[in-house]
Tab-separated table of C-alpha atoms in Angstrom:
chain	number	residue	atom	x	y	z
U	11	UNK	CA	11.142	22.554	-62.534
U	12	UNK	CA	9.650	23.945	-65.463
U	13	UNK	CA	5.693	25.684	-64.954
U	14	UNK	CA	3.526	25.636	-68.440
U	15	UNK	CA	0.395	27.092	-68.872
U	16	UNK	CA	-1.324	25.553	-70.854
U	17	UNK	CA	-4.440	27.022	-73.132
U	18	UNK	CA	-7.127	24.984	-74.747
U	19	UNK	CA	-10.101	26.981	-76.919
U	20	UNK	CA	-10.450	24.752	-79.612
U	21	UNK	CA	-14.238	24.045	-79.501
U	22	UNK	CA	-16.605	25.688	-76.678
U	23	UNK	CA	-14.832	24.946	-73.674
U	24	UNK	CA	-11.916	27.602	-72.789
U	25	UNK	CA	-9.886	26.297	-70.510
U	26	UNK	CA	-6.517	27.141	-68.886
U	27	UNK	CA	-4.430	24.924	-66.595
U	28	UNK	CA	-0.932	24.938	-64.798
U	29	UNK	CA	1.274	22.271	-64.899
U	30	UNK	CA	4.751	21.759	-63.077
U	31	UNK	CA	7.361	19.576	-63.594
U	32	UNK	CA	4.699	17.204	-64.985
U	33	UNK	CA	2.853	17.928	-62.155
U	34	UNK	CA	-0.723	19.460	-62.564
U	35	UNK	CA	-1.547	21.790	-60.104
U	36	UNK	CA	-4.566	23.143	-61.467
U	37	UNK	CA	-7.240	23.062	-64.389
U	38	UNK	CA	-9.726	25.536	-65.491
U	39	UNK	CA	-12.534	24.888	-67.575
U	40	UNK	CA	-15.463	27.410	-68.549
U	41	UNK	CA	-18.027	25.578	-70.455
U	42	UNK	CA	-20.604	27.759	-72.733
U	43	UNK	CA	-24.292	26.676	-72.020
U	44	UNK	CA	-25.251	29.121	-75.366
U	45	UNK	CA	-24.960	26.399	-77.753
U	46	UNK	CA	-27.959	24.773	-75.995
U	47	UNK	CA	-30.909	26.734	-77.729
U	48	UNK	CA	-29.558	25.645	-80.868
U	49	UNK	CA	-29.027	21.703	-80.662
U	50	UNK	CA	-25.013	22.496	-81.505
U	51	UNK	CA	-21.810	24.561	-81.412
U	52	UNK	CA	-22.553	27.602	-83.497
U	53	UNK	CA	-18.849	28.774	-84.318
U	54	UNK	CA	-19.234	32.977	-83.887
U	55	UNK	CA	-21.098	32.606	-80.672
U	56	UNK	CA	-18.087	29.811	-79.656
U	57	UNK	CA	-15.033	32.657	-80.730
U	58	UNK	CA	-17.291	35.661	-78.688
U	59	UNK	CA	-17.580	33.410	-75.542
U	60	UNK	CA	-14.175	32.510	-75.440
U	61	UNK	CA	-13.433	36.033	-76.078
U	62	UNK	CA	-14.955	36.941	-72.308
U	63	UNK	CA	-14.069	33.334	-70.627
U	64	UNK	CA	-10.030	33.155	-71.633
U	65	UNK	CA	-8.682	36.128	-69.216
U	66	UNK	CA	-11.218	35.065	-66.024
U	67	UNK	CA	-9.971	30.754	-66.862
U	68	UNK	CA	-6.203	31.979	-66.894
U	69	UNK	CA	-6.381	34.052	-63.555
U	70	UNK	CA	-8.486	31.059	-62.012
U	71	UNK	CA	-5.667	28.677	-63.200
U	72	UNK	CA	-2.678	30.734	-61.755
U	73	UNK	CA	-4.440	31.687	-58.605
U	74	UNK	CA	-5.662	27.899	-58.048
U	75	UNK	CA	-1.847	26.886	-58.757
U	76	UNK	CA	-0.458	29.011	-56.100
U	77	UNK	CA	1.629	30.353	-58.325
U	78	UNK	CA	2.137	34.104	-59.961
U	79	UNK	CA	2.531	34.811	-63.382
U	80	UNK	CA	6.671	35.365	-62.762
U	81	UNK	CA	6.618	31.698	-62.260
U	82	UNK	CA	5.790	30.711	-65.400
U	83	UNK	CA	7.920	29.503	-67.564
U	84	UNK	CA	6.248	29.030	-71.363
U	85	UNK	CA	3.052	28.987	-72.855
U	86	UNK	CA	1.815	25.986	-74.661
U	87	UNK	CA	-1.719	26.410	-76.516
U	88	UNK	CA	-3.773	24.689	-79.154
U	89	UNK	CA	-2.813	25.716	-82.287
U	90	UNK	CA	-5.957	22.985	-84.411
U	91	UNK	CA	-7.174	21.391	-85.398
U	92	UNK	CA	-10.218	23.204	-84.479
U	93	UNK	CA	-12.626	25.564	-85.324
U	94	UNK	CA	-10.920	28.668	-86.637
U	95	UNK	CA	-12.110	31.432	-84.922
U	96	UNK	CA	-12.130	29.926	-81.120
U	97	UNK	CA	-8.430	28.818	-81.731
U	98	UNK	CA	-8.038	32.306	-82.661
U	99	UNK	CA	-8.880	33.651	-79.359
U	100	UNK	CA	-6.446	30.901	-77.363
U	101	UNK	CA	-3.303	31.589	-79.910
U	102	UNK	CA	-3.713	35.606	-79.816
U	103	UNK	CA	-4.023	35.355	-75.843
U	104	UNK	CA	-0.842	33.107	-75.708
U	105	UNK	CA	0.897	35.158	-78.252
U	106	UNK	CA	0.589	37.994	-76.185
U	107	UNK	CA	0.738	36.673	-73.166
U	108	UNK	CA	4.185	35.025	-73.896
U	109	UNK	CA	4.723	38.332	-75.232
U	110	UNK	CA	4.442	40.698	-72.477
U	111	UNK	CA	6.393	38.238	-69.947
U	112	UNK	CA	9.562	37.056	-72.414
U	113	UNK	CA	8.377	33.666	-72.472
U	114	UNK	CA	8.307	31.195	-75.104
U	115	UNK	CA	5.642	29.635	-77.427
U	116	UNK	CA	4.633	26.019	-77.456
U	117	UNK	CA	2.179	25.024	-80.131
U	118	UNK	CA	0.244	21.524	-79.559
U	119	UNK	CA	-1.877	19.571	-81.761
U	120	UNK	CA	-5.019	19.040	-80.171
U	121	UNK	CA	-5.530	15.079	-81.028
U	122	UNK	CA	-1.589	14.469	-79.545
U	123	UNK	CA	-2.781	16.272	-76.656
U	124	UNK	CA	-5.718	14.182	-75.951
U	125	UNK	CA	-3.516	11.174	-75.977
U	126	UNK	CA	-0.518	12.460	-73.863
U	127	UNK	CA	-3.635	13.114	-71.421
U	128	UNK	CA	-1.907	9.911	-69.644
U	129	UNK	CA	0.828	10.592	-68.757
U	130	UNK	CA	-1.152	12.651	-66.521
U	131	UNK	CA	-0.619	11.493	-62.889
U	132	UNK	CA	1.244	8.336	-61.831
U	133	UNK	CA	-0.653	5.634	-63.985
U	134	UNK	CA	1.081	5.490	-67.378
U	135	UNK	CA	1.023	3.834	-70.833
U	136	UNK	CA	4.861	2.362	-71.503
U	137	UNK	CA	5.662	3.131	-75.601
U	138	UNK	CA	4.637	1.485	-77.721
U	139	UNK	CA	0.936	1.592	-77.120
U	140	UNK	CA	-2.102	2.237	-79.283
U	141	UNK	CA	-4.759	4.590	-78.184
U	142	UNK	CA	-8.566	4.686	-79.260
U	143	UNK	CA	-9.058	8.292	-79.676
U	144	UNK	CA	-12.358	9.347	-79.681
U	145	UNK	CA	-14.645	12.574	-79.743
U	146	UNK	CA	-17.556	14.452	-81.534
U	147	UNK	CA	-15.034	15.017	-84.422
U	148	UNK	CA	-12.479	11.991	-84.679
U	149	UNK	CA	-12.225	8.583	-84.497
U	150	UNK	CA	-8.512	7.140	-84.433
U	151	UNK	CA	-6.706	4.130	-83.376
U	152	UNK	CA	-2.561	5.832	-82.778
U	153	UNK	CA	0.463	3.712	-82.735
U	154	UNK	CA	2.002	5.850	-80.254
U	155	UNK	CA	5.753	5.157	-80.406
U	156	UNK	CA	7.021	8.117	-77.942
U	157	UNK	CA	5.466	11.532	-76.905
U	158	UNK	CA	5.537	12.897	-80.672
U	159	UNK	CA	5.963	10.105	-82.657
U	160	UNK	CA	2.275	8.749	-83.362
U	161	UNK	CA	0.616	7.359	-86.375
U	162	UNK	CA	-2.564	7.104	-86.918
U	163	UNK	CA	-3.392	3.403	-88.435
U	164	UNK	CA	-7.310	3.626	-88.762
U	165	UNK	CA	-9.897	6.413	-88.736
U	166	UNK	CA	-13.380	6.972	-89.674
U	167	UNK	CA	-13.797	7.679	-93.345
U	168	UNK	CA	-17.041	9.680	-92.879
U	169	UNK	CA	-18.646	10.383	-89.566
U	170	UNK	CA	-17.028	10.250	-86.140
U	171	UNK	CA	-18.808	8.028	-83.090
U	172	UNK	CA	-19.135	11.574	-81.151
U	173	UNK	CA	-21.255	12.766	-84.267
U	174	UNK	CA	-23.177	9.352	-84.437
U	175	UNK	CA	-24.387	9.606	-80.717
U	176	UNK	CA	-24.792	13.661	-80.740
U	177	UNK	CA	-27.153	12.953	-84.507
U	178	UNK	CA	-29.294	10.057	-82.603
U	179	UNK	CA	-29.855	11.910	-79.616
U	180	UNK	CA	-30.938	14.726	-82.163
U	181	UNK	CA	-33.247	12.116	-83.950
U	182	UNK	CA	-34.802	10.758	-80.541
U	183	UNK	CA	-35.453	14.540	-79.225
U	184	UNK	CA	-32.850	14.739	-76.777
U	185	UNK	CA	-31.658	18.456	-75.943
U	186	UNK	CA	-27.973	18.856	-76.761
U	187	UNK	CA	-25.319	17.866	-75.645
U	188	UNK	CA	-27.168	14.077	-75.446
U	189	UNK	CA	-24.002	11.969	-75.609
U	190	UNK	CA	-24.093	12.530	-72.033
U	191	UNK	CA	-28.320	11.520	-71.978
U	192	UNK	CA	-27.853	8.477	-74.177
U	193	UNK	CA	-25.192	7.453	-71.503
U	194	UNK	CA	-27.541	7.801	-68.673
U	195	UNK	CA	-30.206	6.377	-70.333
U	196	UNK	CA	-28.144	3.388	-71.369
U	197	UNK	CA	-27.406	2.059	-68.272
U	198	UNK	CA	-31.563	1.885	-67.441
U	199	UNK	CA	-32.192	-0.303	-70.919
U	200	UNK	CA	-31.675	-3.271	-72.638
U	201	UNK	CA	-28.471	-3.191	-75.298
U	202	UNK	CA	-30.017	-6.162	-77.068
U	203	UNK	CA	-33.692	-4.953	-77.417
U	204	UNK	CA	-32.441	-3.532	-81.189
U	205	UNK	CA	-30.121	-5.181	-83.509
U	206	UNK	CA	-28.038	-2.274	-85.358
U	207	UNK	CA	-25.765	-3.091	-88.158
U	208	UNK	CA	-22.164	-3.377	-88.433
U	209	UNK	CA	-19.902	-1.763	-90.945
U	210	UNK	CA	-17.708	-3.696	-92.790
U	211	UNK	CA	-14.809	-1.097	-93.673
U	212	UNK	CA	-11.197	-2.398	-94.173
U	213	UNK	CA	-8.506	-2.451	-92.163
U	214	UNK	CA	-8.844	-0.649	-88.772
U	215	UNK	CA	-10.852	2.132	-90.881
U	216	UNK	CA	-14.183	3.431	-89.122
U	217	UNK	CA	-17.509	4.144	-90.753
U	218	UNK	CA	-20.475	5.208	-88.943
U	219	UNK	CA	-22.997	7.124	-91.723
U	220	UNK	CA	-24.819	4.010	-92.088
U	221	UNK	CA	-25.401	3.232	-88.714
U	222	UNK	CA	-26.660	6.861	-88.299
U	223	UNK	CA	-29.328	6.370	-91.114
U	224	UNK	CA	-30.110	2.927	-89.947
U	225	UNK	CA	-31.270	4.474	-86.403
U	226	UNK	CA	-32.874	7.346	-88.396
U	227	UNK	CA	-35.161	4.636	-90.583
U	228	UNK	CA	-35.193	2.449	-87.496
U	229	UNK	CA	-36.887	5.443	-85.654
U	230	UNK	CA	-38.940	6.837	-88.218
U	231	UNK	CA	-40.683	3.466	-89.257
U	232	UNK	CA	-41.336	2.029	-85.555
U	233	UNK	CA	-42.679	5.747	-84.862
U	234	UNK	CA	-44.594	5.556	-87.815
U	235	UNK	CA	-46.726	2.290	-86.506
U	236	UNK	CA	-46.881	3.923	-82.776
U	237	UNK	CA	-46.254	7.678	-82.264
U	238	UNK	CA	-45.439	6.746	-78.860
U	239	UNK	CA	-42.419	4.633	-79.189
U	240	UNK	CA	-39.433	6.789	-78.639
U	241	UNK	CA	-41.034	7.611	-74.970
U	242	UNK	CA	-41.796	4.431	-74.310
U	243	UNK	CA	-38.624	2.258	-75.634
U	244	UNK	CA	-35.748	5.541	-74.848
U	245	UNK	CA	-33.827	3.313	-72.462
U	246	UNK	CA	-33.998	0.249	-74.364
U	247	UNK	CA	-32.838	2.184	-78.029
U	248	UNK	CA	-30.082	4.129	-76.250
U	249	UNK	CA	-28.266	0.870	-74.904
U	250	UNK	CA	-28.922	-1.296	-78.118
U	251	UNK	CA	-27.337	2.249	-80.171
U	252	UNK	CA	-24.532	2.491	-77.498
U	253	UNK	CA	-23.439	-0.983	-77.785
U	254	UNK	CA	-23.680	-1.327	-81.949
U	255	UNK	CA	-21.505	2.001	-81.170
U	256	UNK	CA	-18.947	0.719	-78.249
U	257	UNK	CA	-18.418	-2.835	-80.378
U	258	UNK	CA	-17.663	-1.334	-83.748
U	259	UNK	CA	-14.995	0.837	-81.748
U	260	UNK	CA	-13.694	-1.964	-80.129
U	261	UNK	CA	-13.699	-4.510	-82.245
U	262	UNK	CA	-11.283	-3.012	-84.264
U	263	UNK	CA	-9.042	-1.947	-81.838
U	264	UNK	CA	-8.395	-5.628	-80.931
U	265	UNK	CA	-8.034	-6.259	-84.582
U	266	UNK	CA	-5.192	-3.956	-84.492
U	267	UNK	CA	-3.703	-4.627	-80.630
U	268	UNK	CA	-3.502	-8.559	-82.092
U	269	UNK	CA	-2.238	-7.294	-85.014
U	270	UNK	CA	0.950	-5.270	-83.701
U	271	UNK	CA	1.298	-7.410	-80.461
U	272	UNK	CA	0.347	-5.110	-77.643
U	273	UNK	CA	-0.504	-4.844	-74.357
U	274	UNK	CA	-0.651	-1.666	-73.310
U	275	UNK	CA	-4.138	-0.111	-74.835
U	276	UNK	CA	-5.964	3.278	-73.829
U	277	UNK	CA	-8.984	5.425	-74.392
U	278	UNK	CA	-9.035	9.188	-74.999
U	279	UNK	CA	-11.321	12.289	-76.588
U	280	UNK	CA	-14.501	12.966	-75.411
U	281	UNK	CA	-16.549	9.959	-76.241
U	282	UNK	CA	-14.198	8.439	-73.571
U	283	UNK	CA	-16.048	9.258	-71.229
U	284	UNK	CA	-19.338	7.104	-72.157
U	285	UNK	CA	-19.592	4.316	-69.293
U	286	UNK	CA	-20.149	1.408	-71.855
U	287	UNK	CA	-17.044	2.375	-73.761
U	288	UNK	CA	-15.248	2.114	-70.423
U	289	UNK	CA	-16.761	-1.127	-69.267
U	290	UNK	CA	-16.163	-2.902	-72.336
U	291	UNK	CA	-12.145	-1.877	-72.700
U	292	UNK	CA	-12.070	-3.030	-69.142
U	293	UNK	CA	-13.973	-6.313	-70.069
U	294	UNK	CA	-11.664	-6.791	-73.105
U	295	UNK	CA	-8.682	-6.244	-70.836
U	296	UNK	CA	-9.526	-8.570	-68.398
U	297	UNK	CA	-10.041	-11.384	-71.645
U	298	UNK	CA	-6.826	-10.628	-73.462
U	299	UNK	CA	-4.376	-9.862	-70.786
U	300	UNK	CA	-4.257	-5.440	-71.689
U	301	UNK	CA	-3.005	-3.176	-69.355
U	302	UNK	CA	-5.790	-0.775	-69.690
U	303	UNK	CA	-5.654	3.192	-69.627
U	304	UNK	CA	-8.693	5.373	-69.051
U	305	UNK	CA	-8.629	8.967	-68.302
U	306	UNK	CA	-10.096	10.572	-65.748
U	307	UNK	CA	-13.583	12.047	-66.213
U	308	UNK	CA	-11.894	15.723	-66.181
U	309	UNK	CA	-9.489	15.267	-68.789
U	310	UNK	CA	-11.670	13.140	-71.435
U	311	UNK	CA	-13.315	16.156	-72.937
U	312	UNK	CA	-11.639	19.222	-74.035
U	313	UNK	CA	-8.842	20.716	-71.652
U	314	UNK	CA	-5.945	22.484	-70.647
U	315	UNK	CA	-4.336	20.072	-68.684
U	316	UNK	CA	-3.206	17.711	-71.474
U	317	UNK	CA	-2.386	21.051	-73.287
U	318	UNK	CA	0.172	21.558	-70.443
U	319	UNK	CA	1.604	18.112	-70.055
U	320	UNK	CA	2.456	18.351	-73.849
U	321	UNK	CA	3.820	21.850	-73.689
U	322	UNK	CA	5.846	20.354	-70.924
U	323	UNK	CA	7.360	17.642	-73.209
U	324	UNK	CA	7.662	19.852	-75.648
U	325	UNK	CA	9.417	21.820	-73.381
U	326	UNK	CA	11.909	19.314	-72.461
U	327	UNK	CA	12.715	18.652	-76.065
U	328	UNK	CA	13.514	22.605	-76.854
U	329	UNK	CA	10.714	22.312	-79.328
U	330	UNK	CA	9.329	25.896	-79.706
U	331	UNK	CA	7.474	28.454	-82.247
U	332	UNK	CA	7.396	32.130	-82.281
U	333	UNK	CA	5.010	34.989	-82.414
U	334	UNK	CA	4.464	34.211	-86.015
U	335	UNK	CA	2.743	31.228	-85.692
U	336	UNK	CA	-1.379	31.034	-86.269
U	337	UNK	CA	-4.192	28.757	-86.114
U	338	UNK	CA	-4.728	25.758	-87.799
U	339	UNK	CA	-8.650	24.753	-88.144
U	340	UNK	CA	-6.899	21.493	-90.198
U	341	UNK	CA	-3.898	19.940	-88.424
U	342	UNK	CA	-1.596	17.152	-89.446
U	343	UNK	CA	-1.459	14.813	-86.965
């Protein structure tokens, strides 16, 4: 019954999580509220808070386990992509954490990890299946064939949906993070109160720069006639950007499910967690026969525990590194 502990510092969330046999038995995650004052992650203040978070997350993770340190039996950690210097603090803490116990190394990619996030639990994806992945820094659709054999078939060519929400929350005034506030306001509005365009890109490519400067032209012409508009139309813009968002995503992905005949279709990354983009997979589901996956709330943004369940198939598969191995800001998927 192999234990991983798994280490995830990617970003700004440090986290640290024990998994067992598959099993999770615990996950850790220390969010920095720093970032706040200045509408985004600044990287340095990111690598210095991880710095004091990653010891305090690990000892939370082992003691909420019920385990002891003896028990465990590698370390798997994000090795990228990422930005550089958090990943630095995870790897150097697993390096020498593997070090000082004789354990071995288990380096994960950080996108693979957000899709093995289902086989988290009992509720599992059968291979082949694809797998909208989607956060503040990618948008993918994966052909995922087994646990490491993915390929990515369509991605954004310029920004990422995450970056599309986070830049019109920044446009309407929102405080950061708003992905989060344009979901809450969402559900209060009307998604047809705006008509947004649609980018016609290729294939099961993504593009979403235009739609950004639409909203930001939108915004700055209606504000323009009444100073007054953002406050008084918030709900009704956030639901009509959401859904322009949530149908460009899916409409592709049922381009490509039709496409390579399957059934099996899930959601990951941190824009996974919006409630439109939930609803409408599960109204798409219900219209073409899917067996839907969505993760839970915990493991849609950045986290240890789908570090762990990857280290742990890793694991299985003898697939380790050494103490040689460092970060990759840029990872090939």
């Amino acid at each position: 019954m192999p234990v991983i502990l798994g280490i995830e510092s990617s970003c700004d969330e440090t986290s640290a999580a024990i998994c067992a046999d598959g099993v999770m038995l615990s996950n850790v995650i220390a969010n920095q509220t720093i970032h706040e004052a200045y509408g985004g992650v600044v990287p340095e203040l990111a690598s210095r808070v991880h710095q004091q978070n990653i010891i305090p997350a690990v000892q939370q993770a082992i003691s909420n386990a019920k385990v002891s340190k003896n028990d465990i039996d590698a370390v798997a950690f994000t090795r990228g992509p990422g930005l550089l210097g958090s990943l630095l603090v995870g790897v150097s803490f697993a390096k020498a954490f593997a070090l000082a116990n004789n354990l071995p190394l288990i380096d994960i990619n950080h996108m693979q990890a957000h899709v093995l996030a289902h086989f988290i639990g009992d509720h599992k994806p059968s291979f082949p299946f694809l797998c909208l992945t989607v956060s503040g820094g990618h948008t993918q659709i994966v052909l995922v064939k087994d646990y490491f054999d993915m390929e990515v078939i369509g991605q954004t060519q310029d920004d990422a949906a995450g970056e599309a929400m986070d830049k019109t929350s920044k446009i309407l005034g929102l405080p950061y993070p708003g992905g989060p506030l344009i979901d809450k306001y969402a559900r209060q509005g009307n998604p047809n109160a705006y008509q947004f365009p649609e980018p016609q890109i290729p294939g099961y490519n993504f593009s979403f720069s235009g739609l950004k400067t639409s909203i930001l032209y939108f915004i700055q012409n209606n504000v323009a006639k009444n100073p007054d508009f953002i406050q008084e139309n918030m709900a009704d813009i956030c639901a009509s950007v959401e859904k322009r968002i949530v149908t460009i995503l899916l409409n592709k992905l049922t381009k490509a499910a039709q496409a390579y005949g399957i059934k099996d279709v899930a959601l990951a990354g941190g824009v996974s967690a919006n409630t439109g983009l939930r609803q409408g997979l599960q109204q798409l589901g219900e219209k073409h026969g899917w067996n839907c996956f969505i993760p839970k709330m915990g493991y849609c943004t950045d986290n240890a525990a789908m570090i762990a369940i990857a280290g742990y198939y890793k694991f299985l598969q003898g697939d380790f590194t050494n103490q040689h191995v460092a970060p990759l800001a840029r990872m090939p998927f």
